Amino acid sequence: MSARQYNAVEWFEVATDRPEEARRFYGELFGWTFAGDGPYQEITAPGADHAGGGLSDTEGRFPGYAIFYVTVEDVAGTLAKAESLGAKAIVPATTTPDGLVFAQLRDATGNHFGIFTPPPTA
């Protein structure tokens, strides 16, 4: 396994209220495959040894989007620095049950992006 590369884009996410159509579109266009049950499925590109993104079903609760996530060592610290540079938090630092920490922001020019720290490894 290679060492983690911080401050690099490592994940992307597509959110839509029409996940079946999105799976068909991206599957046919890029050969992506989708795994998982429920409102979030992991996306794997042909030839990749692991998932590189996710497809989220918004269930109509919020508008669709496509964003990238940058891996960082410290979500809270990076979020504070980003805000000092003019970014605004959309989703505050959040920790999932498995220990992944993420946040979503709008940069100083209004672009939507995310940051995350992977869960600790066993």
Coordinates of C-alpha atoms in Angstrom, one line a residue:
M1 CA 0.0 0.0 0.0
S2 CA 1.4 3.4 -0.9
A3 CA 1.7 6.2 1.6
R4 CA -1.1 8.7 1.9
Q5 CA -0.6 11.9 -0.1
Y6 CA -2.1 14.8 1.7
N7 CA -3.4 17.9 0.0
A8 CA -4.3 15.9 -3.1
V9 CA -7.6 15.2 -4.7
E10 CA -8.5 11.7 -3.7
W11 CA -12.3 11.4 -3.9
F12 CA -15.2 12.8 -5.9
E13 CA -18.9 12.7 -5.3
V14 CA -21.9 13.1 -7.6
A15 CA -25.2 13.8 -5.9
T16 CA -28.5 13.6 -7.8
D17 CA -32.2 12.9 -7.3
R18 CA -32.0 10.5 -10.3
P19 CA -29.3 8.0 -9.3
E20 CA -30.5 5.2 -11.7
E21 CA -30.1 7.6 -14.6
A22 CA -26.7 8.8 -13.3
R23 CA -25.5 5.2 -13.0
R24 CA -26.5 4.5 -16.5
F25 CA -25.0 7.7 -17.9
Y26 CA -21.6 7.4 -16.2
G27 CA -21.5 3.7 -16.5
E28 CA -22.0 3.9 -20.3
L29 CA -19.8 7.0 -20.7
F30 CA -16.8 6.0 -18.6
G31 CA -17.3 2.3 -17.7
W32 CA -17.7 3.2 -14.1
T33 CA -19.2 0.5 -11.8
F34 CA -21.2 1.1 -8.7
A35 CA -21.3 -0.9 -5.5
G36 CA -23.3 -0.7 -2.3
D37 CA -26.9 -0.6 -1.3
G38 CA -28.9 2.4 0.0
P39 CA -28.6 6.1 -0.8
Y40 CA -24.7 6.1 -1.3
Q41 CA -22.8 3.9 -3.7
E42 CA -19.1 3.8 -4.3
I43 CA -17.8 4.4 -7.8
T44 CA -14.9 2.5 -9.3
A45 CA -13.3 3.3 -12.7
P46 CA -12.2 0.5 -15.0
G47 CA -8.8 -0.9 -14.0
A48 CA -8.8 0.8 -10.6
D49 CA -8.0 -1.3 -7.6
H50 CA -10.4 0.7 -5.3
A51 CA -13.3 3.1 -5.4
G52 CA -12.4 6.7 -6.2
G53 CA -15.8 8.3 -5.7
G54 CA -19.4 8.1 -4.6
L55 CA -22.8 8.5 -6.0
S56 CA -25.3 10.0 -3.5
D57 CA -29.1 9.9 -3.9
T58 CA -30.4 13.3 -2.7
E59 CA -33.9 12.0 -2.6
G60 CA -34.9 15.5 -3.6
R61 CA -33.9 17.0 -0.3
F62 CA -31.3 19.4 -1.9
P63 CA -30.0 20.2 -5.4
G64 CA -27.6 17.9 -7.2
Y65 CA -23.9 18.6 -7.3
A66 CA -20.5 17.2 -8.3
I67 CA -17.5 18.0 -6.2
F68 CA -14.0 16.8 -5.4
Y69 CA -12.5 16.1 -2.0
V70 CA -8.9 16.8 -1.0
T71 CA -7.3 14.6 1.7
V72 CA -6.0 16.7 4.6
E73 CA -4.3 15.8 7.9
D74 CA -6.6 18.0 10.0
V75 CA -10.1 18.8 8.8
A76 CA -10.8 21.4 11.5
G77 CA -7.5 23.1 11.0
T78 CA -7.8 23.2 7.2
L79 CA -11.4 24.4 7.5
A80 CA -10.3 27.3 9.8
K81 CA -7.5 28.2 7.4
A82 CA -9.8 28.1 4.4
E83 CA -12.3 30.4 6.2
S84 CA -9.5 32.8 7.0
L85 CA -8.8 32.9 3.3
G86 CA -12.4 33.7 2.4
A87 CA -14.1 30.3 2.2
K88 CA -17.5 29.5 3.8
A89 CA -18.4 26.2 5.4
I90 CA -21.4 24.5 3.8
V91 CA -21.2 21.3 5.9
P92 CA -19.2 21.7 9.1
A93 CA -16.5 19.2 10.2
T94 CA -18.4 15.9 10.6
T95 CA -17.2 12.6 11.8
T96 CA -18.8 9.4 10.5
P97 CA -19.2 6.3 12.7
D98 CA -16.0 4.7 11.2
G99 CA -13.9 7.8 12.0
L100 CA -13.8 9.5 8.6
V101 CA -13.9 13.3 9.1
F102 CA -15.1 15.6 6.3
A103 CA -16.4 19.1 5.6
Q104 CA -17.8 20.8 2.5
L105 CA -17.0 24.4 1.6
R106 CA -17.4 27.2 -0.9
D107 CA -14.0 28.7 -1.8
A108 CA -13.4 32.4 -2.0
T109 CA -14.8 32.5 -5.6
G110 CA -17.9 30.4 -4.8
N111 CA -16.8 26.9 -5.9
H112 CA -18.1 23.9 -3.9
F113 CA -15.4 21.4 -2.7
G114 CA -14.7 19.1 0.2
I115 CA -11.9 18.1 2.5
F116 CA -11.5 14.9 4.5
T117 CA -9.3 12.8 6.7
P118 CA -9.7 9.0 6.3
P119 CA -10.6 6.9 9.2
P120 CA -7.7 5.5 11.3
T121 CA -6.4 2.2 10.0
A122 CA -6.5 -0.8 12.2

